[in-house]
PDB file of C-alpha atoms and ligand atoms in Angstrom:
ATOM      1  CA  MET A  24      60.735 138.845-135.920  1.00  0.00           C
ATOM      2  CA  ARG A  25      64.020 140.100-133.600  1.00  0.00           C
ATOM      3  CA  ARG A  26      62.988 141.117-130.052  1.00  0.00           C
ATOM      4  CA  THR A  27      64.797 143.893-129.144  1.00  0.00           C
ATOM      5  CA  MET A  28      67.041 143.763-126.179  1.00  0.00           C
ATOM      6  CA  VAL A  29      68.728 146.318-123.610  1.00  0.00           C
ATOM      7  CA  ALA A  30      71.123 144.842-121.021  1.00  0.00           C
ATOM      8  CA  GLY A  31      72.849 146.994-118.452  1.00  0.00           C
ATOM      9  CA  ASN A  32      76.494 146.435-117.464  1.00  0.00           C
ATOM     10  CA  TRP A  33      77.187 147.870-114.754  1.00  0.00           C
ATOM     11  CA  LYS A  34      81.110 146.937-114.586  1.00  0.00           C
ATOM     12  CA  MET A  35      82.994 147.191-111.551  1.00  0.00           C
ATOM     13  CA  TYR A  36      80.541 149.797-109.808  1.00  0.00           C
ATOM     14  CA  GLY A  37      78.191 149.290-106.694  1.00  0.00           C
ATOM     15  CA  THR A  38      78.559 148.920-103.020  1.00  0.00           C
ATOM     16  CA  ARG A  39      75.604 146.894-101.190  1.00  0.00           C
ATOM     17  CA  ALA A  40      73.609 149.879-100.788  1.00  0.00           C
ATOM     18  CA  SER A  41      73.922 151.577-104.105  1.00  0.00           C
ATOM     19  CA  VAL A  42      73.079 148.411-105.411  1.00  0.00           C
ATOM     20  CA  ALA A  43      70.058 147.920-103.186  1.00  0.00           C
ATOM     21  CA  GLU A  44      68.831 151.498-104.167  1.00  0.00           C
ATOM     22  CA  LEU A  45      69.556 150.885-107.886  1.00  0.00           C
ATOM     23  CA  LEU A  46      67.390 147.491-107.819  1.00  0.00           C
ATOM     24  CA  SER A  47      64.898 149.261-105.985  1.00  0.00           C
ATOM     25  CA  GLY A  48      64.715 151.754-108.736  1.00  0.00           C
ATOM     26  CA  LEU A  49      64.678 149.074-111.398  1.00  0.00           C
ATOM     27  CA  GLY A  50      61.846 146.998-109.837  1.00  0.00           C
ATOM     28  CA  GLN A  51      59.574 150.080-110.215  1.00  0.00           C
ATOM     29  CA  LEU A  52      60.306 150.856-113.750  1.00  0.00           C
ATOM     30  CA  ALA A  53      57.160 150.506-116.152  1.00  0.00           C
ATOM     31  CA  LEU A  54      59.170 148.579-119.064  1.00  0.00           C
ATOM     32  CA  PRO A  55      57.594 147.926-122.934  1.00  0.00           C
ATOM     33  CA  ASP A  56      56.765 144.163-123.208  1.00  0.00           C
ATOM     34  CA  SER A  57      58.489 144.299-126.632  1.00  0.00           C
ATOM     35  CA  VAL A  58      62.114 144.752-125.364  1.00  0.00           C
ATOM     36  CA  ASP A  59      63.804 141.809-123.217  1.00  0.00           C
ATOM     37  CA  VAL A  60      65.737 143.921-120.433  1.00  0.00           C
ATOM     38  CA  ALA A  61      68.873 142.612-118.651  1.00  0.00           C
ATOM     39  CA  VAL A  62      71.011 143.662-116.025  1.00  0.00           C
ATOM     40  CA  ILE A  63      74.750 142.692-115.614  1.00  0.00           C
ATOM     41  CA  PRO A  64      76.126 143.254-112.164  1.00  0.00           C
ATOM     42  CA  PRO A  65      79.699 142.344-110.611  1.00  0.00           C
ATOM     43  CA  SER A  66      79.655 138.816-109.672  1.00  0.00           C
ATOM     44  CA  LEU A  67      79.524 140.078-106.075  1.00  0.00           C
ATOM     45  CA  PHE A  68      75.719 141.295-106.350  1.00  0.00           C
ATOM     46  CA  ILE A  69      74.054 138.741-108.533  1.00  0.00           C
ATOM     47  CA  ASN A  70      72.347 136.836-105.971  1.00  0.00           C
ATOM     48  CA  GLN A  71      71.568 140.235-104.683  1.00  0.00           C
ATOM     49  CA  ALA A  72      69.889 141.226-108.371  1.00  0.00           C
ATOM     50  CA  ILE A  73      68.369 138.006-108.551  1.00  0.00           C
ATOM     51  CA  ALA A  74      66.582 137.928-105.343  1.00  0.00           C
ATOM     52  CA  GLU A  75      65.565 142.041-105.714  1.00  0.00           C
ATOM     53  CA  LEU A  76      64.072 141.385-109.166  1.00  0.00           C
ATOM     54  CA  HIS A  77      62.304 138.148-108.840  1.00  0.00           C
ATOM     55  CA  GLY A  78      58.897 138.901-110.222  1.00  0.00           C
ATOM     56  CA  THR A  79      59.993 141.739-112.150  1.00  0.00           C
ATOM     57  CA  SER A  80      60.757 140.739-116.104  1.00  0.00           C
ATOM     58  CA  ILE A  81      64.246 141.971-116.024  1.00  0.00           C
ATOM     59  CA  ALA A  82      66.580 139.115-116.393  1.00  0.00           C
ATOM     60  CA  VAL A  83      70.432 139.121-114.727  1.00  0.00           C
ATOM     61  CA  GLY A  84      73.276 137.926-116.182  1.00  0.00           C
ATOM     62  CA  ALA A  85      77.018 137.957-115.408  1.00  0.00           C
ATOM     63  CA  GLN A  86      79.925 139.836-116.852  1.00  0.00           C
ATOM     64  CA  ASN A  87      82.708 136.965-117.504  1.00  0.00           C
ATOM     65  CA  CYS A  88      82.658 133.140-116.776  1.00  0.00           C
ATOM     66  CA  ALA A  89      85.127 130.457-116.606  1.00  0.00           C
ATOM     67  CA  VAL A  90      86.810 128.651-119.858  1.00  0.00           C
ATOM     68  CA  GLU A  91      85.125 125.606-118.394  1.00  0.00           C
ATOM     69  CA  ALA A  92      81.535 124.814-117.726  1.00  0.00           C
ATOM     70  CA  ASN A  93      81.480 122.774-114.760  1.00  0.00           C
ATOM     71  CA  GLN A  94      83.030 123.902-111.126  1.00  0.00           C
ATOM     72  CA  GLY A  95      86.183 122.363-110.442  1.00  0.00           C
ATOM     73  CA  ALA A  96      89.484 123.772-109.168  1.00  0.00           C
ATOM     74  CA  LEU A  97      89.866 126.612-110.865  1.00  0.00           C
ATOM     75  CA  THR A  98      90.547 129.813-107.825  1.00  0.00           C
ATOM     76  CA  GLY A  99      88.965 133.055-108.416  1.00  0.00           C
ATOM     77  CA  GLU A 100      86.620 131.530-111.250  1.00  0.00           C
ATOM     78  CA  ILE A 101      82.970 131.171-111.818  1.00  0.00           C
ATOM     79  CA  ALA A 102      81.679 128.387-113.979  1.00  0.00           C
ATOM     80  CA  SER A 103      78.843 129.097-116.440  1.00  0.00           C
ATOM     81  CA  SER A 104      77.412 125.908-114.538  1.00  0.00           C
ATOM     82  CA  GLN A 105      77.213 127.847-111.404  1.00  0.00           C
ATOM     83  CA  LEU A 106      75.972 131.190-112.987  1.00  0.00           C
ATOM     84  CA  VAL A 107      72.853 129.052-114.269  1.00  0.00           C
ATOM     85  CA  ASP A 108      72.603 127.809-110.525  1.00  0.00           C
ATOM     86  CA  ALA A 109      72.218 130.944-109.184  1.00  0.00           C
ATOM     87  CA  GLY A 110      69.753 132.121-111.850  1.00  0.00           C
ATOM     88  CA  CYS A 111      71.968 134.194-114.765  1.00  0.00           C
ATOM     89  CA  THR A 112      70.555 133.732-118.247  1.00  0.00           C
ATOM     90  CA  LEU A 113      73.282 135.493-120.145  1.00  0.00           C
ATOM     91  CA  VAL A 114      76.790 136.394-119.966  1.00  0.00           C
ATOM     92  CA  LEU A 115      79.218 138.969-121.579  1.00  0.00           C
ATOM     93  CA  VAL A 116      81.983 137.323-123.477  1.00  0.00           C
ATOM     94  CA  GLY A 117      84.890 139.355-124.788  1.00  0.00           C
ATOM     95  CA  HIS A 118      83.826 142.725-123.849  1.00  0.00           C
ATOM     96  CA  SER A 119      87.019 145.241-124.800  1.00  0.00           C
ATOM     97  CA  GLU A 120      88.173 145.889-121.110  1.00  0.00           C
ATOM     98  CA  ARG A 121      88.543 142.441-120.379  1.00  0.00           C
ATOM     99  CA  ARG A 122      90.589 142.151-123.686  1.00  0.00           C
ATOM    100  CA  GLN A 123      92.367 145.129-123.321  1.00  0.00           C
ATOM    101  CA  VAL A 124      92.871 145.320-119.750  1.00  0.00           C
ATOM    102  CA  ILE A 125      92.890 141.479-118.438  1.00  0.00           C
ATOM    103  CA  GLY A 126      94.323 140.587-121.755  1.00  0.00           C
ATOM    104  CA  GLU A 127      91.902 137.901-122.885  1.00  0.00           C
ATOM    105  CA  THR A 128      92.605 136.434-126.294  1.00  0.00           C
ATOM    106  CA  ASP A 129      90.524 135.215-128.812  1.00  0.00           C
ATOM    107  CA  GLU A 130      91.490 131.722-127.813  1.00  0.00           C
ATOM    108  CA  VAL A 131      90.041 132.329-124.293  1.00  0.00           C
ATOM    109  CA  LEU A 132      87.079 134.165-125.168  1.00  0.00           C
ATOM    110  CA  CYS A 133      86.083 131.377-127.482  1.00  0.00           C
ATOM    111  CA  ARG A 134      86.475 128.825-124.802  1.00  0.00           C
ATOM    112  CA  LYS A 135      84.266 130.925-122.475  1.00  0.00           C
ATOM    113  CA  PHE A 136      81.657 131.621-125.147  1.00  0.00           C
ATOM    114  CA  ALA A 137      81.435 127.366-125.421  1.00  0.00           C
ATOM    115  CA  ALA A 138      81.262 126.886-121.697  1.00  0.00           C
ATOM    116  CA  ALA A 139      78.662 129.422-121.315  1.00  0.00           C
ATOM    117  CA  GLN A 140      76.359 127.743-124.346  1.00  0.00           C
ATOM    118  CA  ALA A 141      77.079 124.487-123.107  1.00  0.00           C
ATOM    119  CA  SER A 142      75.522 125.285-119.628  1.00  0.00           C
ATOM    120  CA  GLY A 143      72.618 127.045-121.207  1.00  0.00           C
ATOM    121  CA  LEU A 144      73.650 130.751-120.902  1.00  0.00           C
ATOM    122  CA  VAL A 145      73.338 133.480-124.139  1.00  0.00           C
ATOM    123  CA  PRO A 146      76.590 134.760-124.423  1.00  0.00           C
ATOM    124  CA  VAL A 147      76.726 138.353-125.403  1.00  0.00           C
ATOM    125  CA  LEU A 148      79.863 138.665-127.716  1.00  0.00           C
ATOM    126  CA  CYS A 149      81.368 142.182-127.674  1.00  0.00           C
ATOM    127  CA  ILE A 150      83.232 142.922-130.724  1.00  0.00           C
ATOM    128  CA  GLY A 151      84.795 146.385-131.647  1.00  0.00           C
ATOM    129  CA  GLU A 152      87.766 148.484-133.206  1.00  0.00           C
ATOM    130  CA  THR A 153      89.759 151.169-131.357  1.00  0.00           C
ATOM    131  CA  LEU A 154      89.893 154.416-132.508  1.00  0.00           C
ATOM    132  CA  GLU A 155      93.638 153.814-134.309  1.00  0.00           C
ATOM    133  CA  GLN A 156      92.054 151.237-136.038  1.00  0.00           C
ATOM    134  CA  ARG A 157      88.989 153.247-136.959  1.00  0.00           C
ATOM    135  CA  GLU A 158      91.245 155.912-138.115  1.00  0.00           C
ATOM    136  CA  ALA A 159      93.386 153.529-140.071  1.00  0.00           C
ATOM    137  CA  GLY A 160      90.202 152.840-142.111  1.00  0.00           C
ATOM    138  CA  LYS A 161      90.324 149.270-140.638  1.00  0.00           C
ATOM    139  CA  THR A 162      87.325 148.832-138.651  1.00  0.00           C
ATOM    140  CA  LEU A 163      85.480 146.236-140.663  1.00  0.00           C
ATOM    141  CA  GLU A 164      88.540 144.126-140.909  1.00  0.00           C
ATOM    142  CA  VAL A 165      89.186 144.206-137.514  1.00  0.00           C
ATOM    143  CA  VAL A 166      85.562 143.846-136.293  1.00  0.00           C
ATOM    144  CA  GLY A 167      85.349 140.699-138.930  1.00  0.00           C
ATOM    145  CA  ALA A 168      88.127 139.074-137.647  1.00  0.00           C
ATOM    146  CA  GLN A 169      86.936 139.259-134.070  1.00  0.00           C
ATOM    147  CA  LEU A 170      83.589 137.453-135.352  1.00  0.00           C
ATOM    148  CA  SER A 171      85.331 135.225-137.699  1.00  0.00           C
ATOM    149  CA  SER A 172      87.564 133.687-134.864  1.00  0.00           C
ATOM    150  CA  VAL A 173      84.802 132.605-132.740  1.00  0.00           C
ATOM    151  CA  ILE A 174      82.665 131.169-136.007  1.00  0.00           C
ATOM    152  CA  ALA A 175      85.360 129.230-136.573  1.00  0.00           C
ATOM    153  CA  ALA A 176      85.632 128.019-133.266  1.00  0.00           C
ATOM    154  CA  VAL A 177      82.120 127.403-132.300  1.00  0.00           C
ATOM    155  CA  GLY A 178      80.341 127.075-135.496  1.00  0.00           C
ATOM    156  CA  ILE A 179      77.703 129.177-137.090  1.00  0.00           C
ATOM    157  CA  GLU A 180      74.739 127.641-135.640  1.00  0.00           C
ATOM    158  CA  ALA A 181      75.937 128.333-132.313  1.00  0.00           C
ATOM    159  CA  PHE A 182      74.587 131.886-133.320  1.00  0.00           C
ATOM    160  CA  THR A 183      70.885 130.682-133.108  1.00  0.00           C
ATOM    161  CA  SER A 184      71.630 131.393-129.249  1.00  0.00           C
ATOM    162  CA  ALA A 185      73.746 134.110-128.962  1.00  0.00           C
ATOM    163  CA  VAL A 186      74.100 137.702-129.179  1.00  0.00           C
ATOM    164  CA  VAL A 187      76.701 140.211-130.625  1.00  0.00           C
ATOM    165  CA  ALA A 188      77.375 143.299-129.169  1.00  0.00           C
ATOM    166  CA  TYR A 189      79.068 145.747-131.521  1.00  0.00           C
ATOM    167  CA  GLU A 190      81.298 148.107-129.014  1.00  0.00           C
ATOM    168  CA  PRO A 191      83.462 150.558-130.883  1.00  0.00           C
ATOM    169  CA  VAL A 192      86.353 150.660-128.213  1.00  0.00           C
ATOM    170  CA  TRP A 193      86.541 154.143-128.438  1.00  0.00           C
ATOM    171  CA  ALA A 194      82.804 155.068-127.588  1.00  0.00           C
ATOM    172  CA  ILE A 195      82.948 152.689-124.354  1.00  0.00           C
ATOM    173  CA  GLY A 196      82.734 155.262-121.290  1.00  0.00           C
ATOM    174  CA  THR A 197      83.940 158.022-123.411  1.00  0.00           C
ATOM    175  CA  GLY A 198      80.818 159.988-123.696  1.00  0.00           C
ATOM    176  CA  LEU A 199      81.789 159.488-128.234  1.00  0.00           C
ATOM    177  CA  THR A 200      78.753 157.639-129.437  1.00  0.00           C
ATOM    178  CA  ALA A 201      78.987 156.446-133.259  1.00  0.00           C
ATOM    179  CA  SER A 202      76.680 157.886-135.370  1.00  0.00           C
ATOM    180  CA  PRO A 203      73.681 155.851-136.193  1.00  0.00           C
ATOM    181  CA  GLN A 204      74.928 155.564-139.468  1.00  0.00           C
ATOM    182  CA  GLN A 205      78.472 154.680-138.571  1.00  0.00           C
ATOM    183  CA  ALA A 206      76.962 151.886-135.994  1.00  0.00           C
ATOM    184  CA  GLN A 207      74.672 150.647-138.898  1.00  0.00           C
ATOM    185  CA  GLU A 208      77.348 150.449-141.181  1.00  0.00           C
ATOM    186  CA  VAL A 209      79.137 147.516-138.885  1.00  0.00           C
ATOM    187  CA  HIS A 210      75.926 146.037-138.164  1.00  0.00           C
ATOM    188  CA  ALA A 211      75.216 145.224-141.428  1.00  0.00           C
ATOM    189  CA  ALA A 212      78.866 144.199-142.370  1.00  0.00           C
ATOM    190  CA  ILE A 213      78.314 141.446-139.184  1.00  0.00           C
ATOM    191  CA  ARG A 214      74.991 140.504-140.301  1.00  0.00           C
ATOM    192  CA  SER A 215      76.144 139.732-144.288  1.00  0.00           C
ATOM    193  CA  GLN A 216      79.060 137.971-142.564  1.00  0.00           C
ATOM    194  CA  LEU A 217      77.219 135.730-140.726  1.00  0.00           C
ATOM    195  CA  ALA A 218      74.846 135.233-143.671  1.00  0.00           C
ATOM    196  CA  LYS A 219      77.412 133.821-146.076  1.00  0.00           C
ATOM    197  CA  GLU A 220      77.695 131.138-143.541  1.00  0.00           C
ATOM    198  CA  SER A 221      73.691 131.227-142.639  1.00  0.00           C
ATOM    199  CA  ALA A 222      71.259 133.486-143.926  1.00  0.00           C
ATOM    200  CA  GLU A 223      68.862 131.933-141.546  1.00  0.00           C
ATOM    201  CA  VAL A 224      71.238 132.561-138.533  1.00  0.00           C
ATOM    202  CA  ALA A 225      71.875 136.120-139.896  1.00  0.00           C
ATOM    203  CA  ARG A 226      68.106 137.023-139.622  1.00  0.00           C
ATOM    204  CA  GLY A 227      67.309 135.830-136.215  1.00  0.00           C
ATOM    205  CA  VAL A 228      70.528 136.908-134.288  1.00  0.00           C
ATOM    206  CA  ARG A 229      70.529 140.121-132.386  1.00  0.00           C
ATOM    207  CA  LEU A 230      73.046 142.705-132.525  1.00  0.00           C
ATOM    208  CA  LEU A 231      73.454 145.243-129.946  1.00  0.00           C
ATOM    209  CA  TYR A 232      75.106 148.421-130.221  1.00  0.00           C
ATOM    210  CA  GLY A 233      77.278 149.588-127.113  1.00  0.00           C
ATOM    211  CA  GLY A 234      79.147 152.744-126.508  1.00  0.00           C
ATOM    212  CA  SER A 235      78.051 155.843-124.281  1.00  0.00           C
ATOM    213  CA  VAL A 236      74.299 155.066-125.360  1.00  0.00           C
ATOM    214  CA  LYS A 237      72.219 157.664-123.233  1.00  0.00           C
ATOM    215  CA  ALA A 238      68.188 158.354-123.439  1.00  0.00           C
ATOM    216  CA  ALA A 239      69.113 161.384-125.375  1.00  0.00           C
ATOM    217  CA  ASN A 240      70.716 158.890-128.310  1.00  0.00           C
ATOM    218  CA  ALA A 241      68.931 156.015-127.928  1.00  0.00           C
ATOM    219  CA  VAL A 242      66.031 156.620-130.288  1.00  0.00           C
ATOM    220  CA  GLU A 243      67.934 157.256-133.438  1.00  0.00           C
ATOM    221  CA  LEU A 244      70.810 154.418-133.062  1.00  0.00           C
ATOM    222  CA  PHE A 245      67.291 151.836-132.345  1.00  0.00           C
ATOM    223  CA  GLY A 246      65.879 152.997-135.068  1.00  0.00           C
ATOM    224  CA  MET A 247      68.725 151.771-137.567  1.00  0.00           C
ATOM    225  CA  PRO A 248      67.392 148.520-139.304  1.00  0.00           C
ATOM    226  CA  ASP A 249      70.194 146.160-137.833  1.00  0.00           C
ATOM    227  CA  ILE A 250      70.542 147.705-134.661  1.00  0.00           C
ATOM    228  CA  ASP A 251      68.408 145.443-132.403  1.00  0.00           C
ATOM    229  CA  GLY A 252      69.028 147.444-128.936  1.00  0.00           C
ATOM    230  CA  GLY A 253      71.834 148.350-126.754  1.00  0.00           C
ATOM    231  CA  LEU A 254      74.402 147.310-124.314  1.00  0.00           C
ATOM    232  CA  ILE A 255      74.499 149.982-122.127  1.00  0.00           C
ATOM    233  CA  GLY A 256      77.360 150.658-119.523  1.00  0.00           C
ATOM    234  CA  GLY A 257      77.456 154.217-117.673  1.00  0.00           C
ATOM    235  CA  ALA A 258      73.685 155.324-118.080  1.00  0.00           C
ATOM    236  CA  SER A 259      72.872 151.815-116.529  1.00  0.00           C
ATOM    237  CA  LEU A 260      73.691 152.833-113.400  1.00  0.00           C
ATOM    238  CA  ASN A 261      70.839 154.654-112.907  1.00  0.00           C
ATOM    239  CA  ALA A 262      67.449 153.333-113.432  1.00  0.00           C
ATOM    240  CA  ASP A 263      65.451 156.330-114.245  1.00  0.00           C
ATOM    241  CA  GLU A 264      68.142 156.604-117.477  1.00  0.00           C
ATOM    242  CA  PHE A 265      68.178 153.106-118.151  1.00  0.00           C
ATOM    243  CA  GLY A 266      64.415 153.018-118.025  1.00  0.00           C
ATOM    244  CA  ALA A 267      64.205 155.540-120.504  1.00  0.00           C
ATOM    245  CA  ILE A 268      66.757 153.814-122.729  1.00  0.00           C
ATOM    246  CA  CYS A 269      64.385 150.650-122.492  1.00  0.00           C
ATOM    247  CA  ARG A 270      61.386 152.586-123.453  1.00  0.00           C
ATOM    248  CA  ALA A 271      63.192 154.031-126.512  1.00  0.00           C
ATOM    249  CA  ALA A 272      64.014 150.487-127.535  1.00  0.00           C
ATOM    250  CA  GLY A 273      60.466 150.213-127.149  1.00  0.00           C
ATOM    251  CA  ASN A 274      59.137 152.534-129.588  1.00  0.00           C
TER     252      ASN A 274
HETATM  253  C1  PEP B 400      79.995 148.855-121.977  1.00  0.00           C
HETATM  254  O1  PEP B 400      80.844 148.732-121.054  1.00  0.00           O
HETATM  255  O2  PEP B 400      79.727 148.104-122.216  1.00  0.00           O
HETATM  256  C2  PEP B 400      79.513 150.079-122.637  1.00  0.00           C
HETATM  257  C3  PEP B 400      78.969 150.314-123.389  1.00  0.00           C
HETATM  258  O3  PEP B 400      79.576 151.135-121.455  1.00  0.00           O
HETATM  259  P1  PEP B 400      79.010 152.815-121.782  1.00  0.00           P
HETATM  260  O4  PEP B 400      77.887 152.840-122.098  1.00  0.00           O
HETATM  261  O5  PEP B 400      79.594 153.449-120.482  1.00  0.00           O
HETATM  262  O6  PEP B 400      80.481 153.499-122.974  1.00  0.00           O
END
């Protein structure tokens, strides 16, 4: 049985004061035991989050890691082993903002995925199509190609300790959400693509949906058979809203 997961990606938001307020709100939430909850702050605030959330069930992750697992001469980057040393347990890999704005390629993100796992972090692989690709009927082809490049690089067994997040680019930060049926169609395709390599891995891997999830639409999305929780952006910056989404995932 797959455990539901809800992870809050804070993106490049927060000041010391706003983060302190958010962490204090998160620390007071009553969260369902059946859901794995994580927050993913900007790296500047990882230590603060780990210190403040100590003693709660909320895990802390990072939004990015270096292509190298070990510390070394790579100015501006953070090694996955350093994230583990700080207390992180997961890391986003291939978020569409990094693919599109930073220009992260499949090759680079495959190296990050491998580096994360080499250090013991769970990579959360983000995949998704643009609006143009969806309108051209290419959604499953695009998402399938993004996934197969990682399977080819790291092997199917690597997905026993990884999470995949389907995040349609047109739904991220736009207020537009994929309908539960649209999301389920892609999640089912992702799972069947994984099943072609290993039925066991496909059954166990958690597939999160991301893209303008709010408390108001979470129950329906999380009710779909292949949606195992959510990757939450904007709504994770409000502790009460995030708590309501986590409770929806626990239903
Ligand atoms: C995200 O950044 O991963 C995301 C899903 O953002 P939002 O929920 O704001 O669309």
